[in-house]
mmCIF file with all atom_site columns, C-alpha atoms in Angstrom:
data_model
loop_
_atom_site.group_PDB
_atom_site.id
_atom_site.type_symbol
_atom_site.label_atom_id
_atom_site.label_alt_id
_atom_site.label_comp_id
_atom_site.label_asym_id
_atom_site.label_entity_id
_atom_site.label_seq_id
_atom_site.pdbx_PDB_ins_code
_atom_site.Cartn_x
_atom_site.Cartn_y
_atom_site.Cartn_z
_atom_site.occupancy
_atom_site.B_iso_or_equiv
_atom_site.pdbx_formal_charge
_atom_site.auth_seq_id
_atom_site.auth_comp_id
_atom_site.auth_asym_id
_atom_site.auth_atom_id
_atom_site.pdbx_PDB_model_num
ATOM 1   C CA . MET A 1 1   ? 24.382 -1.965  48.911 1.00 0.00 ? 6   MET A CA 1
ATOM 2   C CA . PHE A 1 2   ? 23.893 0.494   46.252 1.00 0.00 ? 7   PHE A CA 1
ATOM 3   C CA . SER A 1 3   ? 26.783 2.019   47.061 1.00 0.00 ? 8   SER A CA 1
ATOM 4   C CA . LYS A 1 4   ? 28.844 1.156   43.728 1.00 0.00 ? 9   LYS A CA 1
ATOM 5   C CA . PHE A 1 5   ? 26.384 3.295   42.107 1.00 0.00 ? 10  PHE A CA 1
ATOM 6   C CA . LYS A 1 6   ? 26.970 6.232   43.779 1.00 0.00 ? 11  LYS A CA 1
ATOM 7   C CA . ASP A 1 7   ? 30.344 7.269   42.356 1.00 0.00 ? 12  ASP A CA 1
ATOM 8   C CA . ALA A 1 8   ? 29.006 6.666   38.594 1.00 0.00 ? 13  ALA A CA 1
ATOM 9   C CA . LEU A 1 9   ? 25.647 8.099   38.904 1.00 0.00 ? 14  LEU A CA 1
ATOM 10  C CA . PRO A 1 10  ? 25.692 12.109  39.460 1.00 0.00 ? 15  PRO A CA 1
ATOM 11  C CA . GLY A 1 11  ? 23.292 13.495  42.259 1.00 0.00 ? 16  GLY A CA 1
ATOM 12  C CA . MET A 1 12  ? 20.204 12.387  43.322 1.00 0.00 ? 17  MET A CA 1
ATOM 13  C CA . MET A 1 13  ? 20.331 9.351   40.354 1.00 0.00 ? 18  MET A CA 1
ATOM 14  C CA . THR A 1 14  ? 21.684 6.771   42.989 1.00 0.00 ? 19  THR A CA 1
ATOM 15  C CA . LEU A 1 15  ? 18.043 7.514   44.617 1.00 0.00 ? 20  LEU A CA 1
ATOM 16  C CA . ARG A 1 16  ? 16.553 6.978   41.220 1.00 0.00 ? 21  ARG A CA 1
ATOM 17  C CA . LEU A 1 17  ? 18.499 3.764   40.697 1.00 0.00 ? 22  LEU A CA 1
ATOM 18  C CA . ILE A 1 18  ? 17.269 2.486   43.993 1.00 0.00 ? 23  ILE A CA 1
ATOM 19  C CA . ASN A 1 19  ? 13.541 3.530   43.228 1.00 0.00 ? 24  ASN A CA 1
ATOM 20  C CA . SER A 1 20  ? 13.368 1.714   40.044 1.00 0.00 ? 25  SER A CA 1
ATOM 21  C CA . PHE A 1 21  ? 14.020 -1.473  41.910 1.00 0.00 ? 26  PHE A CA 1
ATOM 22  C CA . ASN A 1 22  ? 10.623 -0.889  43.386 1.00 0.00 ? 27  ASN A CA 1
ATOM 23  C CA . GLU A 1 23  ? 8.943  0.370   40.902 1.00 0.00 ? 28  GLU A CA 1
ATOM 24  C CA . ILE A 1 24  ? 9.897  -2.352  37.977 1.00 0.00 ? 29  ILE A CA 1
ATOM 25  C CA . ALA A 1 25  ? 9.287  -5.029  40.686 1.00 0.00 ? 30  ALA A CA 1
ATOM 26  C CA . SER A 1 26  ? 5.361  -3.885  41.465 1.00 0.00 ? 31  SER A CA 1
ATOM 27  C CA . HIS A 1 27  ? 5.260  -4.004  37.924 1.00 0.00 ? 32  HIS A CA 1
ATOM 28  C CA . SER A 1 28  ? 6.410  -6.844  36.930 1.00 0.00 ? 33  SER A CA 1
ATOM 29  C CA . SER A 1 29  ? 4.279  -9.371  39.454 1.00 0.00 ? 34  SER A CA 1
ATOM 30  C CA . SER A 1 30  ? 1.233  -8.939  41.555 1.00 0.00 ? 35  SER A CA 1
ATOM 31  C CA . HIS A 1 31  ? 2.872  -9.727  45.244 1.00 0.00 ? 36  HIS A CA 1
ATOM 32  C CA . ASN A 1 32  ? 3.713  -6.596  47.443 1.00 0.00 ? 37  ASN A CA 1
ATOM 33  C CA . SER A 1 33  ? 7.261  -6.670  46.900 1.00 0.00 ? 38  SER A CA 1
ATOM 34  C CA . ASN A 1 34  ? 8.110  -3.365  48.489 1.00 0.00 ? 39  ASN A CA 1
ATOM 35  C CA . THR A 1 35  ? 10.122 -4.718  50.883 1.00 0.00 ? 40  THR A CA 1
ATOM 36  C CA . HIS A 1 36  ? 13.680 -4.405  52.033 1.00 0.00 ? 41  HIS A CA 1
ATOM 37  C CA . TRP A 1 37  ? 16.321 -5.698  49.083 1.00 0.00 ? 42  TRP A CA 1
ATOM 38  C CA . GLN A 1 38  ? 19.312 -8.089  49.913 1.00 0.00 ? 43  GLN A CA 1
ATOM 39  C CA . SER A 1 39  ? 22.206 -8.548  47.909 1.00 0.00 ? 44  SER A CA 1
ATOM 40  C CA . LEU A 1 40  ? 23.007 -11.754 46.323 1.00 0.00 ? 45  LEU A CA 1
ATOM 41  C CA . VAL A 1 41  ? 25.882 -11.174 44.588 1.00 0.00 ? 46  VAL A CA 1
ATOM 42  C CA . ASP A 1 42  ? 28.455 -6.953  44.656 1.00 0.00 ? 47  ASP A CA 1
ATOM 43  C CA . HIS A 1 43  ? 31.059 -7.346  42.928 1.00 0.00 ? 48  HIS A CA 1
ATOM 44  C CA . GLY A 1 44  ? 33.012 -6.416  39.870 1.00 0.00 ? 49  GLY A CA 1
ATOM 45  C CA . TYR A 1 45  ? 30.520 -5.719  36.977 1.00 0.00 ? 50  TYR A CA 1
ATOM 46  C CA . ASN A 1 46  ? 27.515 -8.958  39.386 1.00 0.00 ? 51  ASN A CA 1
ATOM 47  C CA . PHE A 1 47  ? 24.996 -7.180  41.268 1.00 0.00 ? 52  PHE A CA 1
ATOM 48  C CA . LEU A 1 48  ? 22.067 -9.345  41.138 1.00 0.00 ? 53  LEU A CA 1
ATOM 49  C CA . ILE A 1 49  ? 19.347 -8.276  44.247 1.00 0.00 ? 54  ILE A CA 1
ATOM 50  C CA . PHE A 1 50  ? 16.548 -9.839  46.021 1.00 0.00 ? 55  PHE A CA 1
ATOM 51  C CA . PRO A 1 51  ? 13.425 -9.103  48.305 1.00 0.00 ? 56  PRO A CA 1
ATOM 52  C CA . SER A 1 52  ? 13.042 -9.965  51.638 1.00 0.00 ? 57  SER A CA 1
ATOM 53  C CA . THR A 1 53  ? 10.748 -12.606 52.010 1.00 0.00 ? 58  THR A CA 1
ATOM 54  C CA . SER A 1 54  ? 9.657  -16.048 51.749 1.00 0.00 ? 59  SER A CA 1
ATOM 55  C CA . ASN A 1 55  ? 6.680  -15.675 49.084 1.00 0.00 ? 60  ASN A CA 1
ATOM 56  C CA . GLN A 1 56  ? 6.344  -17.192 45.316 1.00 0.00 ? 61  GLN A CA 1
ATOM 57  C CA . TYR A 1 57  ? 6.096  -14.706 42.461 1.00 0.00 ? 62  TYR A CA 1
ATOM 58  C CA . GLN A 1 58  ? 3.400  -15.201 39.718 1.00 0.00 ? 63  GLN A CA 1
ATOM 59  C CA . ILE A 1 59  ? 5.231  -13.256 36.483 1.00 0.00 ? 64  ILE A CA 1
ATOM 60  C CA . SER A 1 60  ? 3.489  -12.791 33.295 1.00 0.00 ? 65  SER A CA 1
ATOM 61  C CA . SER A 1 61  ? 4.911  -11.453 30.301 1.00 0.00 ? 66  SER A CA 1
ATOM 62  C CA . ARG A 1 62  ? 4.263  -12.287 26.659 1.00 0.00 ? 67  ARG A CA 1
ATOM 63  C CA . TYR A 1 63  ? 5.772  -15.651 26.142 1.00 0.00 ? 68  TYR A CA 1
ATOM 64  C CA . ILE A 1 64  ? 5.389  -16.798 30.364 1.00 0.00 ? 69  ILE A CA 1
ATOM 65  C CA . ASP A 1 65  ? 3.287  -16.993 33.019 1.00 0.00 ? 70  ASP A CA 1
ATOM 66  C CA . THR A 1 66  ? 5.303  -18.537 35.830 1.00 0.00 ? 71  THR A CA 1
ATOM 67  C CA . GLU A 1 67  ? 6.365  -18.547 39.016 1.00 0.00 ? 72  GLU A CA 1
ATOM 68  C CA . LEU A 1 68  ? 9.371  -17.260 40.311 1.00 0.00 ? 73  LEU A CA 1
ATOM 69  C CA . SER A 1 69  ? 11.463 -17.598 44.022 1.00 0.00 ? 74  SER A CA 1
ATOM 70  C CA . PRO A 1 70  ? 11.928 -14.545 46.162 1.00 0.00 ? 75  PRO A CA 1
ATOM 71  C CA . ARG A 1 71  ? 16.064 -15.388 44.777 1.00 0.00 ? 76  ARG A CA 1
ATOM 72  C CA . ALA A 1 72  ? 15.060 -15.408 41.261 1.00 0.00 ? 77  ALA A CA 1
ATOM 73  C CA . PHE A 1 73  ? 12.780 -13.104 41.148 1.00 0.00 ? 78  PHE A CA 1
ATOM 74  C CA . GLY A 1 74  ? 15.518 -10.735 42.550 1.00 0.00 ? 79  GLY A CA 1
ATOM 75  C CA . ALA A 1 75  ? 17.730 -11.398 39.993 1.00 0.00 ? 80  ALA A CA 1
ATOM 76  C CA . TYR A 1 76  ? 14.735 -11.448 37.185 1.00 0.00 ? 81  TYR A CA 1
ATOM 77  C CA . VAL A 1 77  ? 14.104 -7.423  38.449 1.00 0.00 ? 82  VAL A CA 1
ATOM 78  C CA . SER A 1 78  ? 17.730 -6.024  38.619 1.00 0.00 ? 83  SER A CA 1
ATOM 79  C CA . LEU A 1 79  ? 18.437 -7.772  35.149 1.00 0.00 ? 84  LEU A CA 1
ATOM 80  C CA . LEU A 1 80  ? 15.379 -5.778  34.314 1.00 0.00 ? 85  LEU A CA 1
ATOM 81  C CA . VAL A 1 81  ? 16.699 -2.340  35.932 1.00 0.00 ? 86  VAL A CA 1
ATOM 82  C CA . LEU A 1 82  ? 20.202 -2.657  34.796 1.00 0.00 ? 87  LEU A CA 1
ATOM 83  C CA . ASN A 1 83  ? 18.517 -3.203  31.069 1.00 0.00 ? 88  ASN A CA 1
ATOM 84  C CA . HIS A 1 84  ? 16.349 0.001   31.778 1.00 0.00 ? 89  HIS A CA 1
ATOM 85  C CA . TRP A 1 85  ? 19.026 1.918   32.797 1.00 0.00 ? 90  TRP A CA 1
ATOM 86  C CA . ALA A 1 86  ? 21.562 0.751   30.010 1.00 0.00 ? 91  ALA A CA 1
ATOM 87  C CA . THR A 1 87  ? 18.562 2.059   27.601 1.00 0.00 ? 92  THR A CA 1
ATOM 88  C CA . LYS A 1 88  ? 17.807 5.023   29.755 1.00 0.00 ? 93  LYS A CA 1
ATOM 89  C CA . MET A 1 89  ? 21.549 6.112   29.516 1.00 0.00 ? 94  MET A CA 1
ATOM 90  C CA . TYR A 1 90  ? 21.772 5.250   26.158 1.00 0.00 ? 95  TYR A CA 1
ATOM 91  C CA . GLU A 1 91  ? 18.896 7.685   25.527 1.00 0.00 ? 96  GLU A CA 1
ATOM 92  C CA . MET A 1 92  ? 20.479 10.433  26.926 1.00 0.00 ? 97  MET A CA 1
ATOM 93  C CA . GLU A 1 93  ? 23.204 10.063  24.912 1.00 0.00 ? 98  GLU A CA 1
ATOM 94  C CA . ASP A 1 94  ? 25.169 9.140   27.627 1.00 0.00 ? 99  ASP A CA 1
ATOM 95  C CA . ASN A 1 95  ? 27.930 6.574   26.432 1.00 0.00 ? 100 ASN A CA 1
ATOM 96  C CA . ARG A 1 96  ? 30.027 5.908   29.303 1.00 0.00 ? 101 ARG A CA 1
ATOM 97  C CA . LEU A 1 97  ? 27.020 4.854   31.843 1.00 0.00 ? 102 LEU A CA 1
ATOM 98  C CA . SER A 1 98  ? 25.393 3.582   29.067 1.00 0.00 ? 103 SER A CA 1
ATOM 99  C CA . GLN A 1 99  ? 28.151 1.220   29.089 1.00 0.00 ? 104 GLN A CA 1
ATOM 100 C CA . TYR A 1 100 ? 28.022 0.944   32.458 1.00 0.00 ? 105 TYR A CA 1
ATOM 101 C CA . PHE A 1 101 ? 25.231 -0.399  32.851 1.00 0.00 ? 106 PHE A CA 1
ATOM 102 C CA . SER A 1 102 ? 25.008 -2.813  30.026 1.00 0.00 ? 107 SER A CA 1
ATOM 103 C CA . TYR A 1 103 ? 27.614 -4.183  31.436 1.00 0.00 ? 108 TYR A CA 1
ATOM 104 C CA . HIS A 1 104 ? 26.664 -4.660  34.812 1.00 0.00 ? 109 HIS A CA 1
ATOM 105 C CA . PHE A 1 105 ? 23.185 -6.229  32.659 1.00 0.00 ? 110 PHE A CA 1
ATOM 106 C CA . HIS A 1 106 ? 25.422 -8.509  30.276 1.00 0.00 ? 111 HIS A CA 1
ATOM 107 C CA . ASP A 1 107 ? 28.160 -9.829  33.455 1.00 0.00 ? 112 ASP A CA 1
ATOM 108 C CA . SER A 1 108 ? 24.665 -10.238 35.651 1.00 0.00 ? 113 SER A CA 1
ATOM 109 C CA . LYS A 1 109 ? 22.730 -12.244 33.282 1.00 0.00 ? 114 LYS A CA 1
ATOM 110 C CA . ARG A 1 110 ? 26.334 -14.782 32.942 1.00 0.00 ? 115 ARG A CA 1
ATOM 111 C CA . TYR A 1 111 ? 26.814 -15.467 36.947 1.00 0.00 ? 116 TYR A CA 1
ATOM 112 C CA . LEU A 1 112 ? 23.118 -15.976 36.880 1.00 0.00 ? 117 LEU A CA 1
ATOM 113 C CA . VAL A 1 113 ? 23.002 -19.068 34.689 1.00 0.00 ? 118 VAL A CA 1
ATOM 114 C CA . ASP A 1 114 ? 27.213 -19.684 36.441 1.00 0.00 ? 119 ASP A CA 1
ATOM 115 C CA . HIS A 1 115 ? 26.315 -19.884 39.244 1.00 0.00 ? 120 HIS A CA 1
ATOM 116 C CA . CYS A 1 116 ? 23.303 -20.575 39.973 1.00 0.00 ? 121 CYS A CA 1
ATOM 117 C CA . HIS A 1 117 ? 23.928 -22.589 42.533 1.00 0.00 ? 122 HIS A CA 1
ATOM 118 C CA . GLU A 1 118 ? 25.610 -20.877 44.582 1.00 0.00 ? 123 GLU A CA 1
ATOM 119 C CA . LEU A 1 119 ? 22.784 -18.142 44.815 1.00 0.00 ? 124 LEU A CA 1
ATOM 120 C CA . LYS A 1 120 ? 20.344 -20.826 45.612 1.00 0.00 ? 125 LYS A CA 1
ATOM 121 C CA . ILE A 1 121 ? 18.619 -20.906 42.534 1.00 0.00 ? 126 ILE A CA 1
ATOM 122 C CA . ASP A 1 122 ? 17.589 -23.654 40.578 1.00 0.00 ? 127 ASP A CA 1
ATOM 123 C CA . ALA A 1 123 ? 19.018 -23.385 37.079 1.00 0.00 ? 128 ALA A CA 1
ATOM 124 C CA . PHE A 1 124 ? 15.979 -24.206 35.281 1.00 0.00 ? 129 PHE A CA 1
ATOM 125 C CA . GLU A 1 125 ? 14.462 -21.183 37.553 1.00 0.00 ? 130 GLU A CA 1
ATOM 126 C CA . ALA A 1 126 ? 18.232 -19.540 35.874 1.00 0.00 ? 131 ALA A CA 1
ATOM 127 C CA . ASN A 1 127 ? 17.726 -20.265 32.564 1.00 0.00 ? 132 ASN A CA 1
ATOM 128 C CA . LEU A 1 128 ? 13.639 -19.287 32.839 1.00 0.00 ? 133 LEU A CA 1
ATOM 129 C CA . VAL A 1 129 ? 14.741 -15.570 34.272 1.00 0.00 ? 134 VAL A CA 1
ATOM 130 C CA . ILE A 1 130 ? 17.182 -15.421 31.217 1.00 0.00 ? 135 ILE A CA 1
ATOM 131 C CA . ARG A 1 131 ? 14.432 -15.965 29.033 1.00 0.00 ? 136 ARG A CA 1
ATOM 132 C CA . LEU A 1 132 ? 12.089 -14.049 30.599 1.00 0.00 ? 137 LEU A CA 1
ATOM 133 C CA . VAL A 1 133 ? 14.378 -10.527 30.363 1.00 0.00 ? 138 VAL A CA 1
ATOM 134 C CA . GLU A 1 134 ? 14.965 -11.282 26.612 1.00 0.00 ? 139 GLU A CA 1
#
């Protein structure tokens, strides 16, 4: 599932990217999300994954406290990770990788909203995820 990033990322950065999913997931919810990830969508610049649990996830942000389904939570974490890496690469002055992750972030956001029913995520939840990451 993460093989698309191996070609773009040098050395051990792919492992750091994978670890980012577990780290951000555990900081985003009180639920133990150190679990196996499954693919929601992985083609082109669209990349969304979700944890293999059936539990709801409690999310608390500055303005929104809510509960997300596992698929919506996975989309939320995926977008946070992609945006985090785009910012991180920008700060490291690696414009190529910054753009690469930025494209993934923006295209995946658009895909989430446009194809939420295919992804088995309610339209309300998809829009809520977008609000949470902005």
